[in-house]
XYZ file of C-alpha atoms in Angstrom:
761
model
C 0.062 -0.389 -0.047
C 1.017 3.589 -0.315
C -0.063 5.543 2.355
C -2.919 3.630 3.356
C -4.001 2.850 -0.547
C -4.553 -0.305 -1.510
C -2.002 -1.552 -4.328
C -5.275 -3.099 -6.242
C -6.739 0.422 -6.527
C -3.121 1.577 -8.144
C -3.033 -1.049 -10.035
C -6.659 -0.406 -11.799
C -6.290 3.404 -11.736
C -3.000 2.800 -13.529
C -4.369 0.398 -16.074
C -7.418 2.628 -17.161
C -4.760 5.826 -17.983
C -6.143 8.115 -16.115
C -2.976 9.053 -14.367
C -0.170 7.627 -17.422
C 2.085 10.506 -16.018
C 1.615 10.128 -12.456
C 4.219 9.168 -10.001
C 3.079 6.511 -6.787
C 2.479 9.697 -4.571
C 0.237 11.648 -7.136
C -1.143 8.362 -8.296
C -2.257 7.666 -4.378
C -3.366 11.143 -4.087
C -5.298 10.720 -7.099
C -6.848 7.432 -5.472
C -7.672 9.212 -2.364
C -10.678 11.232 -3.356
C -12.142 7.938 -4.645
C -14.778 5.699 -2.294
C -15.004 2.308 -2.949
C -18.400 0.334 -3.672
C -18.404 -3.330 -2.762
C -20.987 -5.521 -5.011
C -22.598 -9.331 -4.739
C -23.487 -10.924 -8.689
C -26.556 -9.980 -9.606
C -26.062 -6.482 -7.978
C -26.447 -3.511 -10.588
C -23.580 -0.767 -10.435
C -25.627 1.388 -12.729
C -29.169 1.144 -13.985
C -29.786 2.617 -17.519
C -32.127 5.791 -17.869
C -31.136 6.373 -13.863
C -29.405 9.572 -13.281
C -25.874 10.253 -13.526
C -23.152 12.002 -12.424
C -19.996 9.487 -11.338
C -17.261 7.341 -12.456
C -16.747 4.524 -11.565
C -13.594 2.244 -12.004
C -13.736 -1.608 -11.576
C -11.065 -2.909 -9.360
C -11.910 -6.454 -9.035
C -14.952 -8.706 -10.532
C -16.589 -9.057 -14.021
C -19.970 -6.703 -14.952
C -22.344 -7.601 -18.134
C -23.076 -4.683 -20.017
C -26.642 -4.160 -21.756
C -28.490 -1.633 -23.589
C -32.219 -1.473 -23.728
C -32.791 0.034 -27.563
C -35.951 2.365 -28.520
C -37.672 -0.767 -30.033
C -37.462 -2.867 -26.841
C -34.455 -4.933 -27.585
C -31.993 -6.240 -25.336
C -28.295 -5.882 -26.367
C -25.389 -6.959 -24.592
C -22.182 -6.018 -24.937
C -18.772 -6.842 -24.010
C -18.025 -7.587 -20.436
C -16.043 -5.028 -18.089
C -13.233 -6.681 -16.244
C -10.415 -4.833 -13.770
C -9.110 -1.514 -15.021
C -12.284 -0.441 -16.795
C -14.075 2.371 -16.424
C -17.721 3.090 -16.309
C -20.158 6.488 -16.397
C -16.953 8.604 -18.199
C -19.918 10.999 -20.110
C -21.808 10.645 -16.749
C -19.573 12.539 -14.949
C -18.999 15.568 -17.352
C -22.392 15.594 -18.296
C -24.749 13.913 -16.345
C -28.092 13.277 -17.088
C -29.199 9.482 -17.716
C -27.177 6.379 -17.429
C -27.050 5.223 -21.086
C -26.480 1.627 -20.046
C -26.602 -1.212 -17.042
C -23.872 -2.838 -15.781
C -24.604 -5.633 -13.241
C -21.594 -7.794 -11.319
C -21.323 -11.227 -12.782
C -19.167 -12.127 -9.680
C -18.277 -9.939 -6.534
C -16.851 -6.873 -7.600
C -15.279 -3.965 -5.991
C -15.410 -0.670 -7.884
C -13.909 3.054 -6.887
C -16.322 5.370 -7.541
C -15.681 9.457 -8.465
C -18.897 11.237 -7.942
C -18.689 15.033 -8.942
C -18.541 16.891 -6.162
C -15.161 14.697 -5.196
C -14.151 15.640 -8.439
C -15.199 19.373 -8.375
C -13.160 19.037 -5.257
C -9.918 17.835 -6.506
C -9.835 19.942 -9.150
C -10.092 23.014 -6.181
C -7.202 21.336 -4.351
C -5.119 19.111 -7.025
C -5.624 20.897 -10.154
C -2.833 19.074 -11.694
C -3.966 16.196 -11.301
C -6.463 16.874 -13.016
C -4.714 17.586 -16.318
C -4.200 12.937 -16.918
C -7.367 12.738 -15.851
C -8.979 15.724 -18.141
C -7.303 14.680 -20.950
C -7.950 11.161 -21.068
C -12.126 11.662 -20.530
C -11.421 14.754 -23.181
C -9.868 11.864 -25.977
C -13.055 9.534 -24.337
C -15.824 12.483 -25.316
C -14.032 13.421 -28.335
C -14.414 9.938 -29.839
C -17.627 9.531 -29.361
C -18.589 13.028 -30.752
C -16.735 12.691 -34.348
C -17.602 8.989 -34.897
C -21.585 9.781 -35.183
C -20.227 12.733 -37.256
C -17.996 10.555 -39.417
C -20.855 7.911 -40.167
C -23.353 10.549 -40.939
C -20.694 11.689 -43.771
C -19.317 8.891 -44.867
C -21.899 5.901 -44.198
C -21.546 3.106 -41.983
C -17.870 1.280 -41.341
C -16.702 -1.506 -40.610
C -14.699 -1.288 -37.584
C -11.010 -1.508 -38.801
C -12.648 1.447 -41.086
C -13.294 3.318 -38.798
C -10.161 3.026 -36.926
C -8.262 3.380 -39.612
C -10.643 6.871 -40.460
C -10.387 8.019 -36.708
C -6.834 7.735 -36.625
C -5.921 9.739 -40.017
C -7.806 12.656 -38.577
C -5.905 15.935 -36.649
C -7.832 17.253 -33.840
C -7.543 20.930 -34.336
C -8.505 23.851 -31.378
C -9.072 27.575 -32.678
C -9.762 30.035 -29.952
C -12.298 32.867 -30.435
C -11.392 34.851 -33.494
C -8.341 32.447 -34.375
C -7.295 32.216 -38.255
C -7.783 28.941 -39.716
C -6.614 29.848 -42.877
C -5.853 33.226 -45.233
C -6.686 33.256 -48.829
C -3.902 32.408 -51.079
C -2.142 29.894 -48.450
C -1.297 26.286 -49.851
C -4.410 23.755 -49.910
C -3.417 20.261 -48.773
C -6.529 18.812 -46.751
C -9.976 19.597 -45.416
C -11.386 20.446 -41.787
C -14.694 19.214 -40.380
C -16.102 21.197 -37.525
C -17.368 19.360 -34.727
C -17.824 22.047 -31.992
C -18.439 25.434 -32.441
C -18.901 27.766 -35.639
C -16.207 29.616 -38.107
C -16.772 31.727 -40.933
C -15.440 32.308 -44.460
C -15.107 35.519 -46.023
C -13.072 36.899 -48.687
C -11.963 40.578 -49.828
C -13.964 43.078 -51.958
C -12.908 45.202 -54.748
C -12.879 48.166 -52.485
C -10.799 46.660 -49.533
C -13.458 45.073 -47.176
C -14.633 41.525 -46.642
C -17.984 39.560 -47.480
C -18.879 37.321 -45.815
C -19.840 33.728 -47.645
C -21.044 31.505 -45.233
C -20.685 30.974 -41.643
C -20.175 26.915 -41.027
C -21.527 24.730 -37.728
C -20.366 21.560 -36.653
C -20.673 18.549 -39.518
C -19.591 20.930 -41.855
C -16.690 21.015 -43.907
C -14.704 23.400 -44.850
C -12.372 23.420 -47.869
C -13.192 20.138 -49.323
C -12.040 20.966 -52.746
C -8.370 20.605 -51.434
C -9.509 16.628 -51.015
C -9.310 16.279 -54.884
C -7.446 19.378 -56.166
C -4.144 21.625 -54.024
C -3.559 24.902 -54.966
C -4.335 28.417 -53.047
C -7.228 28.561 -50.859
C -9.834 30.443 -52.122
C -11.066 32.597 -49.189
C -10.166 33.383 -45.255
C -11.529 31.327 -42.265
C -11.585 32.360 -38.845
C -13.308 30.957 -35.523
C -15.940 32.946 -34.738
C -16.179 31.213 -31.280
C -14.097 28.443 -29.475
C -14.078 25.607 -32.140
C -12.764 22.178 -32.456
C -12.575 20.870 -36.106
C -10.541 17.571 -37.581
C -8.244 17.528 -40.357
C -8.274 15.386 -43.179
C -5.145 14.976 -45.175
C -5.475 14.444 -48.840
C -3.295 11.743 -48.570
C -5.343 10.538 -45.805
C -8.817 11.166 -48.180
C -7.291 9.147 -50.944
C -5.857 6.004 -49.125
C -9.338 5.802 -48.004
C -11.394 6.491 -51.422
C -9.106 3.511 -52.628
C -10.712 1.135 -49.547
C -14.205 2.843 -49.669
C -15.038 4.324 -53.281
C -18.175 5.511 -51.667
C -16.043 7.962 -49.895
C -14.954 9.716 -53.107
C -18.928 9.413 -54.441
C -19.988 11.684 -51.012
C -17.190 14.599 -51.508
C -18.474 14.953 -55.297
C -21.792 14.643 -54.040
C -20.923 17.586 -51.643
C -19.096 19.817 -54.208
C -21.738 19.528 -56.902
C -24.396 20.533 -53.969
C -21.646 23.447 -53.025
C -21.830 24.573 -56.382
C -25.484 24.384 -57.121
C -25.877 26.284 -54.251
C -23.448 28.976 -55.672
C -24.854 29.403 -58.995
C -28.874 29.508 -57.631
C -28.711 31.524 -54.824
C -31.265 31.307 -52.035
C -33.996 34.322 -51.739
C -33.795 33.891 -48.375
C -31.089 32.615 -45.703
C -30.923 31.994 -41.942
C -27.871 32.631 -39.966
C -26.504 29.903 -38.314
C -25.190 32.057 -34.874
C -26.911 30.005 -32.592
C -25.244 31.039 -29.517
C -25.389 34.819 -28.092
C -23.381 36.296 -25.759
C -25.602 39.144 -23.916
C -23.347 41.605 -22.337
C -24.307 45.268 -20.458
C -21.893 48.181 -21.283
C -22.336 48.788 -17.681
C -23.560 48.271 -14.075
C -26.681 50.481 -14.864
C -28.072 47.928 -17.537
C -30.952 46.379 -16.753
C -29.448 42.834 -18.215
C -31.837 40.596 -16.599
C -34.858 42.568 -17.758
C -33.402 42.817 -21.539
C -32.362 39.319 -21.689
C -35.777 37.648 -20.317
C -37.673 39.745 -23.626
C -34.625 38.592 -25.514
C -35.186 35.021 -24.487
C -39.036 35.109 -25.139
C -38.426 36.183 -28.743
C -36.007 33.529 -29.052
C -38.261 30.766 -28.103
C -40.852 31.600 -31.133
C -38.145 30.227 -32.956
C -36.993 27.034 -31.456
C -35.908 25.977 -27.924
C -33.500 28.384 -25.883
C -31.706 27.934 -22.814
C -30.170 31.166 -20.900
C -27.323 30.542 -18.859
C -25.723 32.576 -16.411
C -22.907 31.986 -13.646
C -25.825 30.794 -10.837
C -27.337 28.227 -13.151
C -23.689 26.787 -13.977
C -22.945 26.775 -10.487
C -25.653 25.160 -9.374
C -25.630 22.550 -12.161
C -22.313 21.244 -10.898
C -22.376 21.926 -7.010
C -20.240 24.917 -6.330
C -22.838 27.862 -5.956
C -21.451 27.763 -1.835
C -17.546 28.808 -3.563
C -18.925 31.757 -5.066
C -21.278 33.061 -2.355
C -17.615 32.326 0.295
C -16.052 34.762 -2.508
C -13.553 32.147 -3.760
C -15.442 31.859 -7.380
C -17.619 28.644 -8.635
C -16.820 26.640 -11.529
C -17.931 29.091 -14.157
C -15.658 31.288 -13.056
C -12.452 29.763 -13.676
C -9.994 30.405 -16.493
C -10.740 28.981 -19.468
C -7.531 27.000 -19.819
C -8.286 25.184 -16.066
C -8.468 21.850 -15.438
C -12.052 22.295 -14.645
C -12.697 23.044 -18.422
C -13.047 19.451 -18.906
C -16.463 19.508 -16.807
C -17.822 22.823 -18.007
C -16.443 22.691 -21.655
C -18.939 19.723 -22.793
C -21.338 20.098 -20.664
C -22.131 23.625 -22.727
C -21.663 21.843 -25.533
C -24.232 19.473 -24.520
C -26.548 22.499 -24.017
C -25.584 23.840 -27.549
C -27.154 20.482 -28.842
C -30.251 19.875 -26.904
C -31.315 23.188 -27.449
C -31.969 25.609 -30.651
C -30.380 29.214 -28.770
C -28.161 29.473 -25.741
C -27.971 32.638 -24.404
C -24.659 33.500 -21.946
C -25.760 36.350 -19.890
C -22.712 37.742 -18.794
C -22.194 39.198 -14.852
C -23.205 43.327 -14.123
C -19.290 43.375 -13.614
C -16.494 41.559 -15.454
C -15.606 38.144 -14.851
C -14.625 34.686 -15.350
C -17.892 33.697 -16.439
C -18.378 36.326 -18.908
C -14.645 35.935 -20.233
C -16.023 32.120 -20.899
C -19.095 33.209 -22.088
C -17.726 35.801 -25.041
C -15.879 32.922 -25.996
C -18.487 30.326 -26.208
C -20.593 32.516 -28.213
C -20.595 33.659 -31.871
C -22.450 36.657 -31.776
C -21.806 39.125 -28.632
C -24.483 41.956 -28.064
C -23.738 44.528 -26.134
C -26.609 46.240 -24.435
C -26.363 50.001 -23.112
C -28.698 52.453 -21.711
C -28.861 55.068 -24.261
C -29.839 57.837 -21.497
C -26.060 57.160 -19.981
C -22.547 58.303 -21.143
C -21.556 56.850 -24.370
C -17.999 56.160 -22.993
C -16.784 52.698 -23.284
C -17.876 50.531 -19.975
C -15.068 48.175 -18.151
C -17.075 45.264 -19.645
C -16.686 46.675 -23.450
C -13.194 47.112 -23.021
C -12.834 43.558 -21.267
C -14.640 42.645 -24.736
C -12.402 44.035 -27.195
C -9.264 43.337 -25.330
C -10.158 39.960 -25.510
C -9.773 39.847 -29.442
C -7.600 42.967 -29.643
C -4.993 40.204 -31.712
C -7.215 39.130 -33.960
C -10.780 38.933 -35.041
C -13.689 39.008 -33.225
C -17.299 37.018 -33.763
C -19.908 39.406 -34.627
C -20.360 42.383 -32.473
C -24.125 44.175 -32.330
C -24.901 47.168 -30.236
C -28.242 47.398 -28.838
C -29.481 50.664 -27.451
C -32.456 50.779 -24.899
C -34.286 53.717 -25.399
C -37.361 55.694 -24.624
C -40.913 53.949 -25.334
C -42.853 55.868 -27.934
C -40.464 57.740 -30.205
C -39.368 56.188 -33.366
C -36.045 58.803 -33.819
C -33.127 58.959 -32.152
C -31.079 61.714 -32.560
C -27.581 61.636 -31.299
C -26.403 58.239 -32.135
C -23.388 58.419 -33.671
C -21.423 59.761 -30.503
C -22.382 56.060 -29.412
C -20.843 54.416 -32.617
C -17.679 56.957 -33.064
C -14.971 54.872 -31.615
C -16.727 51.681 -31.910
C -14.869 50.171 -34.997
C -15.449 46.713 -33.088
C -19.258 47.082 -33.583
C -21.215 45.634 -37.047
C -24.202 46.557 -36.470
C -26.606 49.159 -34.118
C -30.114 48.531 -33.160
C -32.663 50.521 -31.264
C -35.057 48.668 -28.924
C -37.405 51.005 -26.907
C -38.541 49.849 -23.092
C -40.854 47.784 -22.942
C -41.962 47.180 -27.278
C -42.103 43.541 -27.444
C -42.092 44.200 -31.391
C -38.738 45.738 -30.912
C -37.444 43.015 -29.363
C -38.450 40.330 -31.511
C -37.471 42.645 -34.712
C -34.057 42.465 -33.296
C -34.270 38.945 -32.602
C -34.662 38.635 -36.398
C -32.071 40.186 -37.203
C -29.772 38.080 -35.052
C -30.995 34.599 -36.785
C -31.148 36.178 -40.100
C -34.995 36.062 -40.371
C -35.391 39.776 -41.193
C -37.758 41.387 -43.186
C -36.386 43.897 -45.828
C -37.354 46.184 -48.389
C -36.135 47.066 -51.396
C -37.399 50.007 -53.383
C -36.397 50.448 -56.667
C -36.212 53.923 -58.290
C -38.300 55.160 -61.584
C -39.612 58.414 -61.460
C -43.898 58.516 -60.425
C -43.507 55.063 -60.751
C -42.311 55.015 -57.274
C -45.342 55.853 -55.526
C -46.499 52.546 -56.625
C -44.012 51.685 -53.254
C -46.673 53.446 -51.180
C -49.495 50.808 -52.056
C -46.853 48.178 -51.449
C -46.576 49.682 -47.920
C -50.789 49.607 -47.175
C -50.254 45.976 -48.079
C -47.651 45.048 -45.389
C -49.891 47.068 -43.120
C -53.116 45.548 -43.890
C -51.194 42.448 -43.421
C -49.399 42.837 -39.997
C -46.048 41.773 -41.622
C -43.489 44.556 -39.921
C -40.641 46.280 -41.932
C -37.216 45.401 -40.373
C -34.892 47.063 -42.849
C -35.231 49.222 -45.351
C -33.517 50.366 -48.665
C -33.534 52.016 -51.958
C -32.301 54.078 -54.853
C -33.086 57.475 -56.388
C -37.102 57.420 -55.378
C -36.994 54.106 -53.751
C -34.275 56.278 -51.104
C -36.745 58.678 -50.173
C -39.451 56.355 -49.981
C -37.443 53.679 -47.368
C -36.287 56.625 -45.601
C -39.331 58.311 -44.913
C -40.729 54.288 -43.639
C -37.362 54.052 -41.222
C -37.943 57.530 -40.015
C -42.006 55.644 -39.091
C -44.197 57.201 -41.259
C -46.955 55.430 -42.357
C -48.526 54.465 -46.115
C -51.347 56.989 -45.887
C -49.136 59.851 -44.335
C -46.418 58.806 -46.224
C -48.145 59.566 -49.750
C -49.457 63.166 -48.162
C -45.648 64.275 -47.014
C -44.344 63.326 -50.253
C -46.727 65.323 -52.671
C -45.349 68.464 -51.983
C -42.019 67.285 -52.597
C -42.775 65.774 -55.363
C -45.171 68.043 -57.429
C -42.427 70.752 -56.939
C -39.473 69.013 -57.998
C -38.168 70.623 -61.257
C -36.941 74.132 -60.629
C -35.536 75.102 -64.388
C -32.519 76.866 -64.336
C -30.157 77.358 -67.381
C -28.756 74.200 -68.889
C -25.419 74.526 -67.822
C -25.026 71.766 -65.685
C -28.610 70.737 -65.045
C -32.147 71.683 -66.708
C -33.284 71.428 -62.592
C -31.146 73.561 -59.986
C -31.701 70.919 -57.455
C -33.008 73.768 -54.754
C -36.298 72.315 -54.553
C -35.019 68.592 -53.939
C -33.041 70.054 -51.398
C -35.596 71.952 -49.573
C -38.607 69.298 -49.699
C -35.688 66.282 -49.254
C -34.883 68.220 -45.690
C -38.588 68.820 -45.270
C -39.206 65.208 -44.905
C -36.619 63.755 -42.811
C -35.067 67.067 -41.124
C -31.941 67.033 -40.217
C -31.609 63.304 -38.628
C -28.332 61.045 -39.504
C -29.307 57.269 -40.649
C -27.880 55.539 -37.344
C -30.668 57.728 -35.483
C -33.493 55.874 -37.501
C -35.371 52.736 -35.627
C -35.189 50.918 -38.578
C -32.185 49.777 -40.293
C -31.770 51.796 -43.457
C -29.573 52.551 -46.336
C -29.493 54.299 -49.885
C -27.508 53.603 -53.082
C -26.005 56.401 -55.209
C -23.231 56.517 -57.664
C -19.804 58.005 -57.117
C -19.477 59.519 -60.687
C -15.698 60.946 -60.298
C -14.785 56.839 -59.704
C -17.713 54.752 -61.485
C -18.236 53.077 -58.263
C -21.443 52.694 -56.007
C -21.421 54.110 -52.447
C -23.493 52.390 -50.122
C -24.774 55.077 -47.269
C -24.961 53.589 -43.907
C -24.294 56.516 -41.814
C -24.508 60.335 -42.100
C -27.163 62.689 -42.567
C -30.499 61.264 -44.385
C -31.691 63.865 -46.283
C -27.534 63.776 -47.494
C -28.371 60.282 -48.929
C -31.674 61.072 -50.125
C -30.537 63.606 -52.593
C -27.573 62.206 -53.498
C -29.487 58.723 -54.022
C -31.976 60.764 -56.463
C -29.838 63.173 -58.016
C -30.471 62.105 -61.658
C -27.651 62.869 -63.923
C -28.879 66.175 -66.316
C -31.742 66.690 -64.429
C -30.022 67.928 -61.316
C -26.340 69.038 -60.859
C -24.191 66.381 -59.086
C -23.794 65.677 -55.175
C -20.202 67.365 -53.862
C -18.714 64.019 -51.637
C -15.632 63.520 -50.258
C -11.905 64.288 -52.129
C -13.525 66.273 -54.774
C -15.839 63.221 -55.926
C -19.169 63.756 -57.420
C -22.488 61.710 -56.427
C -25.733 61.356 -58.971
C -28.712 58.731 -58.681
C -28.073 55.306 -57.453
C -30.222 54.344 -60.408
C -27.390 54.533 -62.620
C -25.320 51.648 -60.703
C -27.853 49.509 -58.743
C -31.488 50.839 -59.246
C -33.007 47.616 -57.405
C -30.155 47.009 -54.614
C -31.174 43.488 -53.638
C -27.730 42.220 -53.197
C -26.484 45.141 -51.336
C -29.778 44.457 -48.465
C -28.933 40.553 -49.020
C -25.519 40.870 -47.874
C -26.074 43.449 -44.848
C -29.175 41.782 -43.599
C -30.113 37.877 -43.538
C -33.728 37.213 -44.121
C -36.419 37.446 -46.753
C -35.654 40.312 -48.860
C -39.089 42.065 -51.055
C -38.245 44.182 -53.562
C -40.345 46.420 -55.995
C -39.761 46.755 -59.443
C -41.115 49.723 -60.615
C -38.934 50.058 -64.014
C -40.356 48.416 -66.769
C -38.169 45.842 -69.009
C -39.776 47.823 -71.891
C -40.487 51.751 -71.709
C -40.338 54.676 -73.771
C -42.029 53.141 -76.849
C -42.950 55.533 -79.625
C -44.502 55.396 -83.358
C -42.929 55.668 -86.840
C -43.482 58.577 -87.738
C -40.781 60.415 -85.415
C -38.500 61.383 -87.548
C -34.099 61.103 -87.309
C -33.904 64.342 -86.419
C -36.021 66.310 -84.147
C -36.259 70.300 -83.420
C -37.690 70.782 -80.289
C -39.576 74.510 -81.510
C -41.459 71.566 -83.849
C -42.697 69.378 -80.513
C -43.763 72.565 -78.915
C -45.870 74.308 -82.053
C -47.574 70.923 -82.787
C -48.287 70.735 -79.030
C -50.238 73.687 -78.918
C -51.458 73.548 -82.640
C -55.200 72.182 -82.308
C -54.920 71.423 -86.173
C -51.740 69.267 -86.212
C -50.832 65.685 -84.084
C -48.780 65.957 -81.602
C -45.797 63.999 -81.658
C -45.673 60.867 -79.207
C -42.506 61.258 -77.821
C -40.814 61.062 -74.777
C -40.019 64.385 -72.735
C -36.387 65.001 -72.261
C -36.366 64.210 -68.360
C -38.092 60.712 -68.767
C -35.824 60.065 -71.644
C -32.320 60.820 -69.053
C -33.925 59.128 -66.456
C -34.784 56.057 -68.467
C -31.221 56.101 -70.166
C -29.390 56.757 -66.362
C -31.341 53.516 -65.497
C -30.901 51.382 -68.569
C -27.565 50.161 -67.648
C -28.472 49.471 -64.039
C -31.401 47.712 -65.032
C -29.513 45.693 -67.808
C -26.710 44.220 -64.654
C -29.974 43.610 -62.224
C -31.097 41.229 -64.842
C -27.930 39.462 -65.978
C -26.309 38.836 -62.526
C -29.743 37.655 -61.394
C -30.117 39.680 -58.682
C -33.587 39.038 -58.264
C -32.410 35.311 -57.240
C -31.322 36.663 -53.806
C -35.328 37.794 -53.166
C -37.573 36.097 -51.475
C -40.182 38.109 -53.299
C -39.611 40.305 -56.279
C -43.168 42.894 -56.574
C -43.211 44.367 -60.149
C -46.409 46.502 -60.548
C -47.880 47.404 -63.837
C -47.035 51.027 -63.736
C -45.339 51.613 -66.867
C -47.920 53.208 -68.371
C -47.118 56.383 -66.643
C -45.197 58.809 -67.818
C -41.759 59.354 -64.961
C -42.730 62.654 -64.324
C -46.914 62.436 -63.110
C -46.062 62.908 -59.818
C -49.667 64.752 -60.050
C -51.184 61.198 -60.305
C -49.569 60.206 -56.856
C -53.087 58.723 -55.281
C -53.764 56.585 -58.137
C -50.419 55.100 -58.489
C -50.451 54.123 -55.427
C -53.723 52.262 -55.683
C -52.314 50.500 -58.403
C -49.371 49.130 -56.909
C -51.639 48.316 -53.702
C -53.919 46.682 -56.477
C -51.478 44.888 -58.334
C -49.097 43.273 -55.630
C -52.016 42.708 -52.693
C -52.547 38.926 -54.402
C -48.652 37.958 -54.792
C -47.988 39.318 -51.245
C -50.928 37.410 -49.528
C -49.516 33.828 -50.770
C -45.833 34.792 -49.946
C -46.621 35.797 -46.661
C -49.234 32.811 -46.125
C -46.245 30.806 -46.513
C -43.503 32.422 -44.829
C -45.102 33.663 -41.897
C -44.255 31.052 -39.591
C -40.712 30.780 -40.297
C -39.740 34.439 -40.525
C -41.953 35.573 -37.179
C -41.863 31.843 -35.020
C -44.943 30.625 -33.188
C -46.074 31.797 -30.173
C -44.768 29.798 -27.242
C -47.920 30.900 -25.293
C -50.024 29.010 -27.714
């Protein structure tokens, strides 16, 4: 015996591999945390279905192991003897026992329950390392075996073992890069736990998100068939584990199991098909959210309760707090004593073996996880943001806009790499639809990807936030088209009658001002009343050296509708499209003065003077380059994009009597002469508007942007002249009548998927 520990205890522990590197003294110290259990033949060590929570090591005796399957059949698996482990998973995850273990001969076993394991972690963390490593490998294998069977199909034992031996485990911390675009590819990865993001550079120096990849999905599978440089950059959205399969290993596998090669071929074909046929509706894969109060005065518990209720409309939700975790593992008393419970241990502490897999299990059991961070920064808060794929910072808009201690800690956590997606929620006063001064909250917050206004007590605001964060936002895209754009108002009336919420809006040309008016809270009837004076007096003629109109009426009219608000002040996320005439580039206005964005987006070349911008550049109508920005909306706001296109494919058709040369004086003379037939020719402004939109419209069709829309509406308003602004009510009615049936059908099909179901019903 070693310090009173029986030798057969030590031999059994050594045989398990739980303490391979431990010297005799440390092995005895580990053994002292176990207690002995004795069983007579026929007695049960554990029973399938009973609550678990402890680990057993067989010291003496033989154990019969049976599993009762779902169909009632009893399956006997190989028996256990000295040195065998029972309940490894139960020690970590708890839950029900998955098998029955019965003593066939007199048996002695060592038991380590969860409280004793926690105590061992606290007193002798160095002894936990071999134990945690062994259990980690066991749990890894149990998780990956199921994935491999789902991916490649059934293997015999030898084939499965060979495949497992070919895999290399890779751990990424949140924000860490897996590989960069241009790196040489020689294998592929499977995500086992966590999420990674796939991004590619854009022409303007930014980045575009191509995909978010979760458990049981491949990354870089093309490398299994051919080498070459990686075509995108991939990084971890949260702490993530993957397995790596080298191309050479896959080639060997394909020789012995050709079905694996067929699987990869089908996978690549499906991936290519998805690239060629973009989906009209996308759903984000972020399922784990860390809710971080910027300061201790934020009512984080109240907000999280509303957020949880919103998520519950879209599936099962588990809210995790430090107290919940410590109660689960029986360490809440340590927190009360100031020692810090299990939830507050550092992410690299041996206790991670107990907590990490349990958190992973919660993700498996629930559609969404909420990690509610503490009011002040803590070990739990750090763990929460490392496990979340989306960080939500919550601030009270009545407070000072400076970064709080918790927010600074989040920024510091990802200072050396990329962060998960970060959103800022500003809790606002109820009863308002605009929130001036928001830009002061966004200045100095380059780490924030998107911000949202949520009014206290407004359930609809929280549900809109949930739709945005889960990729279910309902977005409206309004195209340009002069007076035909009043059809947009009719579409809005249909949305209002059906109770369809609008979560984001954008537009080009007249669509920009309609979308901006919607975003400041105007309803369809009010919008029609407000816009008519603007467009009825839009053209103020001037000496046509730069443009036909001076643009003063457009400036005054736009400012009269939207005031001096900034885009970031709006309740509903909004952007407008303009064209940088200097650089032939598209400009997306997501921040800054709303009146400027709307004015620039509607600055039709030749009709209105271009708008000066930064560096001496000139901006003109957004319809010149992207008259229906479905693509931009789909990139910025995942979910269902409803687009309203009022620009017909065929327009400005004239009779054959129109001569090759034409005098404006002749056109005017025929207009005023009762004895002569007037020439059926479009006016100069209509020609300029159609010409400006022609290139954009052609590109729109050629690139099939419409395929990215969940619903594309084309109201029949082509018979209206683009300058028939005084016909606003009639055009709006035709927009209503011409789209209602399509919207009703679409809403009946997609309502439940977008709004979810009320858990109370």
